[in-house]
Amino acid sequence: MISFYHPANSLLHRLAAGYKILGLLLLGTVLFQISDLRVVFATVIIVGILYFIAKIPLKLAVEQLKPALYLLLVLFAAQYLMNSLELAIFVVLRFAALIMAAGLVTLTTKVSEMVAAIETALSIFSRWVAVEKVSLAISLTIRFIPVIAAITVEVKEAQRVRGMERNIFAVAMPVVIRTLKMATDVAEALDARSFGADFSKK
Amino acid sequence: MITLQSVDVTLGGRAVLQSISLEMDQSRIGIIGLNGSGKSTFARLLNGLQLPSSGSVSVDGLDTRKDGRKIRSRVGFVFQNPDNQIVYPTVREDLAFGLKNLGYAPAEIKTKIEDALVTYRIDHLADRLTHQLSGGEKQMVALIGVLVMRPEYVILDEPTTLLDLRNKNRLMGIIKSLSQRVVMVTHDLDLLADFDRVLCFHEGRLHADGSPSEVIAGYLKLCIS
């Protein structure tokens, strides 16, 4: 979600984010109600075709499964040892289909569209929930994960020079302090850009 | 016009600014001073990010204490570190943020963003991830994120500190072309040559106020004393 949006002009890119998220939720629910291996296998194939329709390069499509590869292997081994080969294949394919579908939604949906869809869904609860703040919190989280990761790398390098890279506190403390300082600056920046100003429509 | 009347700012028991009274109506105003002289605090007073401990700051008759929100829509602020100012993962989304806050309709936001992307020649960055931009590109996005909101004043707090010479020149090119009034805090004294007025702060007080040549000459003496 942080860096995987792949710009292209396809039907899936043009489809509203809300429908894609809803489709993903439905797929997740339906897949766990099905016990037929052929249906799950067909789902994997269909998701694969959707990648093709969305003009996603093969390398990028394969990358969606990479982070979950170990989990899938563990699942496969556990199911194979405790149950059967067929069940192991079934469970792994089911997860693979879901992960690939989720990856497809991410690759074809901009964060702003995703956030807008969540905002629309939450608007039902707008009497109780500050929708604007929730959606901003999601965006900020996505935006600042790589920033905090970069700070951690910087601090680690600085501590390595001092021979302290193995000291978890020597790394964690500066990261936490810098992150808190950054949070204050970001809050000011939000204020400076009129967040929550509640201006009437121009 | 921005007006400061007998402004004091005390932070954590320390007097950061003392007895500042000014009227600012020039098109280009530069702010200089040594580290810790109070110049950034002064800049933050101008759009109500920092409220005075005593005295008052007003922008076109609006008091920063009472009308902070209205003032921030008139007075754009560009921070030193663009990483803390860019809040969305892609450039286009980040440019939309301020406009959304001002209540513009989605179609209008789209048009304004396209205009800004073309005007400032960053259309090639539109769908790039903000954390993957270079320092110069980030600062450009941060500035344009403010300009797209069409403020009447633009305050810049050391905007060129993290930039190389090429990006510095490009940023200054944009700043020079602005129709808005500009107040810029900087350590790059050569950037202020064309400015109408320069203020120099020293130990929380307004040390000098005048033309760039005379104020900078005084500041240079201060630096070696």
Coordinates of C-alpha atoms in Angstrom, one line a residue:
Chain A
M1 CA 0.0 0.0 0.0
I2 CA 2.9 2.3 0.7
S3 CA 4.7 2.1 -2.6
F4 CA 2.8 -0.4 -4.8
Y5 CA 0.3 1.7 -6.7
H6 CA 1.0 1.0 -10.3
P7 CA -0.4 3.7 -12.6
A8 CA -2.1 2.3 -15.8
N9 CA -5.2 2.9 -17.8
S10 CA -7.3 -0.2 -17.2
L11 CA -10.8 -1.1 -16.3
L12 CA -9.7 -2.0 -12.8
H13 CA -7.9 1.3 -12.3
R14 CA -11.0 3.1 -13.3
L15 CA -13.3 1.1 -11.0
A16 CA -14.3 2.9 -7.9
A17 CA -12.2 2.0 -4.8
G18 CA -15.3 1.2 -2.8
Y19 CA -16.3 -1.6 -5.2
K20 CA -12.8 -3.1 -5.1
I21 CA -12.7 -3.1 -1.3
L22 CA -16.2 -4.5 -1.2
G23 CA -15.3 -7.2 -3.7
L24 CA -12.2 -8.1 -1.7
L25 CA -14.4 -8.4 1.5
L26 CA -16.9 -10.6 -0.4
L27 CA -14.1 -12.8 -1.9
G28 CA -12.6 -13.3 1.6
T29 CA -15.9 -14.3 3.0
V30 CA -16.9 -16.6 0.2
L31 CA -13.5 -18.3 -0.1
F32 CA -13.8 -19.4 3.5
Q33 CA -17.2 -21.0 2.9
I34 CA -16.0 -23.1 0.0
S35 CA -14.4 -26.5 0.4
D36 CA -13.9 -27.4 -3.3
L37 CA -10.3 -27.3 -4.5
R38 CA -11.4 -26.7 -8.1
V39 CA -13.2 -23.5 -7.2
V40 CA -10.2 -22.2 -5.2
F41 CA -7.9 -23.1 -8.1
A42 CA -10.3 -21.3 -10.5
T43 CA -10.3 -18.2 -8.2
V44 CA -6.4 -18.1 -8.4
I45 CA -6.7 -18.3 -12.2
I46 CA -9.4 -15.5 -12.4
V47 CA -7.3 -13.2 -10.1
G48 CA -4.3 -13.9 -12.4
I49 CA -6.5 -12.9 -15.4
L50 CA -7.5 -9.7 -13.6
Y51 CA -3.8 -8.9 -13.1
F52 CA -3.5 -9.2 -16.9
I53 CA -6.5 -7.0 -17.5
A54 CA -5.0 -4.4 -15.1
K55 CA -1.8 -4.4 -17.1
I56 CA 0.3 -5.3 -14.1
P57 CA 3.8 -6.6 -15.1
L58 CA 4.4 -10.3 -14.2
K59 CA 7.3 -9.4 -11.9
L60 CA 5.2 -7.0 -9.9
A61 CA 2.4 -9.6 -9.6
V62 CA 4.8 -12.2 -8.3
E63 CA 6.2 -9.7 -5.8
Q64 CA 2.8 -9.5 -4.2
L65 CA 3.2 -13.1 -2.9
K66 CA 6.9 -12.7 -1.9
P67 CA 6.3 -11.3 1.6
A68 CA 3.8 -14.1 2.4
L69 CA 6.0 -16.9 1.0
Y70 CA 7.3 -18.1 4.3
L71 CA 3.8 -18.1 5.9
L72 CA 2.5 -20.0 2.9
L73 CA 5.3 -22.6 3.2
V74 CA 4.7 -23.0 7.0
L75 CA 0.9 -23.4 6.3
F76 CA 1.6 -25.9 3.6
A77 CA 4.0 -28.0 5.8
A78 CA 1.6 -27.9 8.8
Q79 CA -1.4 -29.0 6.8
Y80 CA 0.5 -31.6 4.9
L81 CA 1.9 -33.1 8.1
M82 CA -1.3 -32.9 10.1
N83 CA -3.8 -33.6 7.4
S84 CA -3.3 -34.3 3.7
L85 CA -1.5 -33.1 0.6
E86 CA -4.9 -32.1 -0.9
L87 CA -5.8 -29.9 2.1
A88 CA -2.4 -28.4 2.2
I89 CA -2.7 -27.3 -1.5
F90 CA -6.3 -26.1 -0.8
V91 CA -5.3 -23.9 2.2
V92 CA -2.3 -22.4 0.5
L93 CA -4.1 -21.7 -2.8
R94 CA -7.0 -20.0 -0.8
F95 CA -4.5 -17.7 1.0
A96 CA -2.6 -17.1 -2.2
A97 CA -5.8 -16.1 -4.0
L98 CA -6.7 -13.7 -1.2
I99 CA -3.2 -12.1 -1.0
M100 CA -3.1 -11.7 -4.8
A101 CA -6.5 -10.1 -4.8
A102 CA -5.6 -7.7 -2.0
G103 CA -2.4 -6.9 -3.9
L104 CA -4.4 -6.2 -7.0
V105 CA -6.6 -3.8 -5.1
T106 CA -3.5 -2.0 -3.8
L107 CA -1.8 -1.9 -7.2
T108 CA -4.8 -0.4 -9.0
T109 CA -6.0 2.0 -6.3
K110 CA -4.5 5.3 -5.2
V111 CA -4.2 5.8 -1.4
S112 CA -6.4 8.9 -1.8
E113 CA -9.1 6.8 -3.5
M114 CA -8.8 4.2 -0.8
V115 CA -9.1 6.7 1.9
A116 CA -12.0 8.4 0.2
A117 CA -13.8 5.1 0.1
I118 CA -13.2 4.4 3.8
E119 CA -14.4 8.0 4.5
T120 CA -17.6 7.3 2.6
A121 CA -18.1 4.0 4.4
L122 CA -17.5 5.7 7.8
S123 CA -19.8 8.7 7.0
I124 CA -22.7 6.5 8.2
F125 CA -21.2 6.9 11.6
S126 CA -20.3 10.6 11.2
R127 CA -22.4 11.5 14.2
W128 CA -20.1 9.5 16.5
V129 CA -16.8 9.3 14.5
A130 CA -14.7 12.2 13.2
V131 CA -14.4 10.7 9.7
E132 CA -12.0 13.4 8.4
K133 CA -9.6 12.7 11.3
V134 CA -9.7 8.9 10.8
S135 CA -9.0 9.2 7.1
L136 CA -6.1 11.6 7.7
A137 CA -4.7 9.2 10.3
I138 CA -4.7 6.4 7.7
S139 CA -3.0 8.6 5.1
L140 CA -0.4 9.9 7.7
T141 CA 0.4 6.3 8.7
I142 CA 1.0 5.3 5.1
R143 CA 3.0 8.4 4.4
F144 CA 5.3 8.2 7.5
I145 CA 6.2 4.5 7.5
P146 CA 9.0 5.0 5.0
V147 CA 10.0 8.3 6.7
I148 CA 10.4 6.6 10.1
A149 CA 12.1 3.6 8.4
A150 CA 14.6 6.1 7.0
I151 CA 15.2 7.7 10.4
T152 CA 15.8 4.3 11.9
V153 CA 18.5 3.6 9.2
E154 CA 20.1 6.9 9.8
V155 CA 20.2 6.4 13.6
K156 CA 21.6 2.8 13.1
E157 CA 24.3 4.1 10.9
A158 CA 25.2 6.9 13.4
Q159 CA 25.3 4.3 16.3
R160 CA 27.4 1.9 14.2
V161 CA 30.0 4.5 13.8
R162 CA 30.1 4.7 17.6
G163 CA 30.1 0.9 17.9
M164 CA 26.7 0.8 19.5
E165 CA 24.5 -0.7 16.8
R166 CA 23.8 -3.8 19.0
N167 CA 22.5 -1.6 21.8
I168 CA 18.7 -1.6 21.3
F169 CA 18.2 1.5 23.5
A170 CA 20.9 3.4 21.7
V171 CA 19.0 3.0 18.5
A172 CA 15.4 3.1 19.9
M173 CA 15.7 6.2 22.0
P174 CA 16.9 8.6 19.2
V175 CA 14.3 7.2 16.8
V176 CA 11.5 7.7 19.4
I177 CA 12.7 11.2 20.2
R178 CA 13.1 12.2 16.6
T179 CA 9.7 10.7 15.7
L180 CA 8.0 12.7 18.6
K181 CA 9.7 15.9 17.5
M182 CA 8.5 15.2 13.9
A183 CA 5.0 14.5 15.1
T184 CA 4.9 18.0 16.7
D185 CA 6.2 19.6 13.4
V186 CA 3.7 17.6 11.3
A187 CA 0.8 18.7 13.6
E188 CA 1.9 22.3 13.0
A189 CA 2.1 21.7 9.3
L190 CA -1.5 20.3 9.3
D191 CA -2.6 23.5 11.1
A192 CA -0.7 25.7 8.7
R193 CA -2.5 24.0 5.8
S194 CA -5.9 24.7 7.3
F195 CA -6.7 21.2 8.4
G196 CA -10.0 21.1 10.3
A197 CA -10.7 24.8 9.4
D198 CA -14.3 24.0 8.4
F199 CA -14.5 26.6 5.6
S200 CA -17.8 26.8 3.8
K201 CA -17.8 25.6 0.1
K202 CA -16.2 28.2 -2.1
Chain B
M1 CA -0.6 44.4 6.1
I2 CA 0.9 42.5 9.0
T3 CA 1.1 44.5 12.2
L4 CA 2.9 43.5 15.4
Q5 CA 2.4 45.6 18.5
S6 CA 4.7 45.3 21.6
V7 CA 5.0 41.6 21.0
D8 CA 6.8 39.4 23.6
V9 CA 7.2 35.6 23.3
T10 CA 8.3 33.6 26.3
L11 CA 8.9 29.8 25.9
G12 CA 9.8 27.6 28.8
G13 CA 10.6 30.7 30.9
R14 CA 13.0 32.0 28.3
A15 CA 12.3 35.3 26.5
V16 CA 12.5 34.3 22.9
L17 CA 11.3 37.6 21.5
Q18 CA 11.0 41.0 23.2
S19 CA 9.2 44.2 22.5
I20 CA 8.7 43.8 18.8
S21 CA 6.6 46.5 17.1
L22 CA 6.4 46.5 13.3
E23 CA 4.3 47.1 10.3
M24 CA 5.0 44.9 7.3
D25 CA 3.5 45.9 3.9
Q26 CA 6.4 45.4 1.5
S27 CA 6.3 42.8 -1.2
R28 CA 9.5 41.0 -0.2
I29 CA 10.8 41.0 3.3
G30 CA 13.8 39.0 4.5
I31 CA 14.5 37.9 8.0
I32 CA 18.1 37.2 9.2
G33 CA 19.8 36.5 12.4
L34 CA 22.1 34.1 14.2
N35 CA 20.9 30.7 15.4
G36 CA 18.6 31.1 18.4
S37 CA 18.0 34.8 17.6
G38 CA 14.2 34.3 17.5
K39 CA 13.7 34.7 13.7
S40 CA 11.8 31.4 13.3
T41 CA 9.6 32.2 16.2
F42 CA 8.9 35.6 14.6
A43 CA 8.0 33.9 11.3
R44 CA 5.6 31.5 13.2
L45 CA 3.9 34.5 14.8
L46 CA 2.8 35.8 11.4
N47 CA 0.3 33.0 10.7
G48 CA -0.7 32.3 14.3
L49 CA 1.3 29.1 14.7
Q50 CA 2.9 30.9 17.6
L51 CA 0.8 33.2 19.7
P52 CA 2.4 36.1 21.5
S53 CA 2.8 35.9 25.3
S54 CA 1.9 39.6 25.3
G55 CA 1.1 42.2 22.7
S56 CA -0.7 41.4 19.4
V57 CA -0.2 40.3 15.9
S58 CA -2.7 41.1 13.2
V59 CA -3.0 40.2 9.5
D60 CA -5.2 42.6 7.4
G61 CA -6.9 43.5 10.6
L62 CA -7.5 39.9 11.8
D63 CA -6.0 39.1 15.2
T64 CA -4.0 35.8 15.3
R65 CA -5.4 35.1 18.7
K66 CA -9.0 35.2 17.6
D67 CA -8.9 34.5 13.9
G68 CA -6.2 31.9 13.6
R69 CA -8.0 29.7 11.1
K70 CA -8.9 32.6 8.8
I71 CA -5.4 33.9 9.0
R72 CA -3.9 30.5 8.1
S73 CA -5.9 30.4 4.9
R74 CA -4.5 33.8 4.0
V75 CA -0.9 33.2 5.2
G76 CA 0.8 30.2 3.7
F77 CA 3.8 28.7 5.6
V78 CA 6.6 26.7 4.1
F79 CA 8.7 24.8 6.7
Q80 CA 12.4 24.2 6.6
N81 CA 12.0 20.4 6.4
P82 CA 9.5 19.4 3.7
D83 CA 9.3 15.9 5.0
N84 CA 7.3 17.2 7.9
Q85 CA 5.0 19.2 5.7
I86 CA 4.1 16.7 3.1
V87 CA 1.3 14.5 4.5
Y88 CA 0.1 12.4 1.6
P89 CA 1.9 9.5 -0.1
T90 CA 1.8 10.9 -3.6
V91 CA 2.4 14.4 -4.9
R92 CA -1.0 14.9 -6.5
E93 CA -2.7 13.7 -3.3
D94 CA -0.6 16.0 -1.2
L95 CA -1.4 19.1 -3.3
A96 CA -5.1 18.3 -2.9
F97 CA -4.9 18.3 0.9
G98 CA -4.9 22.1 1.4
L99 CA -7.6 22.7 -1.2
K100 CA -9.8 20.0 0.4
N101 CA -9.3 21.8 3.8
L102 CA -10.5 25.1 2.2
G103 CA -13.7 23.4 1.1
Y104 CA -13.2 23.3 -2.7
A105 CA -15.3 20.8 -4.7
P106 CA -13.5 17.7 -6.1
A107 CA -13.7 18.9 -9.7
E108 CA -12.3 22.3 -8.8
I109 CA -9.5 20.7 -6.8
K110 CA -8.6 18.6 -9.8
T111 CA -8.4 21.6 -12.1
K112 CA -6.4 23.7 -9.7
I113 CA -3.9 20.8 -9.2
E114 CA -3.5 20.3 -13.0
D115 CA -2.9 24.0 -13.4
A116 CA -0.3 24.1 -10.6
L117 CA 1.5 21.0 -11.9
V118 CA 1.9 22.6 -15.3
T119 CA 2.6 26.2 -14.1
Y120 CA 5.4 25.1 -11.8
R121 CA 6.6 22.4 -14.2
I122 CA 6.3 19.4 -11.9
D123 CA 3.7 17.5 -13.9
H124 CA 6.3 14.7 -14.2
L125 CA 6.2 14.3 -10.4
A126 CA 2.4 14.1 -10.2
D127 CA 2.0 10.4 -9.4
R128 CA 5.4 9.9 -7.8
L129 CA 5.6 8.8 -4.1
T130 CA 6.6 11.7 -2.0
H131 CA 9.1 9.7 0.1
Q132 CA 11.0 8.8 -3.0
L133 CA 11.5 12.4 -4.2
S134 CA 14.9 14.2 -3.9
G135 CA 15.3 17.0 -1.3
G136 CA 14.8 19.6 -3.9
E137 CA 11.7 18.0 -5.4
K138 CA 10.2 17.7 -1.9
Q139 CA 10.8 21.3 -1.1
M140 CA 9.2 22.3 -4.4
V141 CA 6.2 20.1 -3.6
A142 CA 5.9 21.6 -0.2
L143 CA 6.0 25.2 -1.6
I144 CA 3.5 24.4 -4.4
G145 CA 1.2 22.7 -1.8
V146 CA 1.0 26.1 -0.2
L147 CA 0.8 28.2 -3.4
V148 CA -2.1 26.1 -4.7
M149 CA -4.1 27.3 -1.8
R150 CA -3.7 30.9 -3.2
P151 CA -2.7 32.6 0.1
E152 CA -2.1 36.4 0.1
Y153 CA 1.1 36.1 2.0
V154 CA 3.8 33.3 1.9
I155 CA 6.1 32.8 4.9
L156 CA 9.1 30.7 4.2
D157 CA 11.3 29.4 7.1
E158 CA 14.8 28.7 5.7
P159 CA 13.4 27.0 2.6
T160 CA 16.8 26.6 0.9
T161 CA 18.8 25.1 3.8
L162 CA 18.5 21.5 2.4
L163 CA 18.9 22.4 -1.3
D164 CA 21.8 22.3 -3.7
L165 CA 22.6 25.3 -5.8
R166 CA 20.4 24.3 -8.8
N167 CA 17.3 23.7 -6.7
K168 CA 18.0 26.8 -4.7
N169 CA 18.0 28.9 -7.9
R170 CA 14.8 27.1 -9.1
L171 CA 13.0 27.7 -5.8
M172 CA 14.1 31.4 -5.8
G173 CA 12.9 31.7 -9.4
I174 CA 9.4 30.7 -8.3
I175 CA 9.6 32.9 -5.2
K176 CA 10.6 35.9 -7.3
S177 CA 7.7 35.3 -9.7
L178 CA 5.0 35.2 -7.0
S179 CA 2.4 37.9 -6.9
Q180 CA 1.9 37.3 -3.2
R181 CA 3.8 39.1 -0.4
V182 CA 6.7 37.1 0.8
V183 CA 8.5 36.9 4.1
M184 CA 11.5 34.7 4.1
V185 CA 13.8 33.6 6.9
T186 CA 17.2 32.6 5.6
H187 CA 20.9 32.3 6.2
D188 CA 21.6 32.7 2.4
L189 CA 22.2 36.4 2.4
D190 CA 22.8 36.6 -1.3
L191 CA 19.1 35.6 -1.9
L192 CA 18.0 38.8 -0.3
A193 CA 19.7 41.3 -2.6
D194 CA 16.5 42.1 -4.5
F195 CA 14.3 42.2 -1.4
D196 CA 12.5 45.4 -0.4
R197 CA 13.3 45.2 3.3
V198 CA 15.4 43.0 5.7
L199 CA 14.9 42.6 9.4
C200 CA 17.8 41.3 11.6
F201 CA 17.1 39.7 14.9
H202 CA 19.6 39.3 17.7
E203 CA 19.0 37.8 21.1
G204 CA 15.3 38.1 20.7
R205 CA 15.2 41.7 19.7
L206 CA 14.9 43.5 16.4
H207 CA 18.5 44.5 15.9
A208 CA 18.2 46.2 12.5
D209 CA 15.5 47.1 10.0
G210 CA 16.1 48.6 6.5
S211 CA 17.4 47.9 3.0
P212 CA 19.2 44.6 2.3
S213 CA 22.6 46.2 1.8
E214 CA 22.7 48.2 5.1
V215 CA 21.1 45.5 7.3
I216 CA 23.3 42.7 5.9
A217 CA 26.4 44.8 6.4
G218 CA 25.4 45.3 10.0
Y219 CA 24.7 41.6 10.4
L220 CA 28.1 40.6 9.0
K221 CA 29.7 42.8 11.6
L222 CA 27.6 41.0 14.3
C223 CA 28.7 37.6 13.0
I224 CA 32.4 38.3 13.5
S225 CA 32.1 40.2 16.8

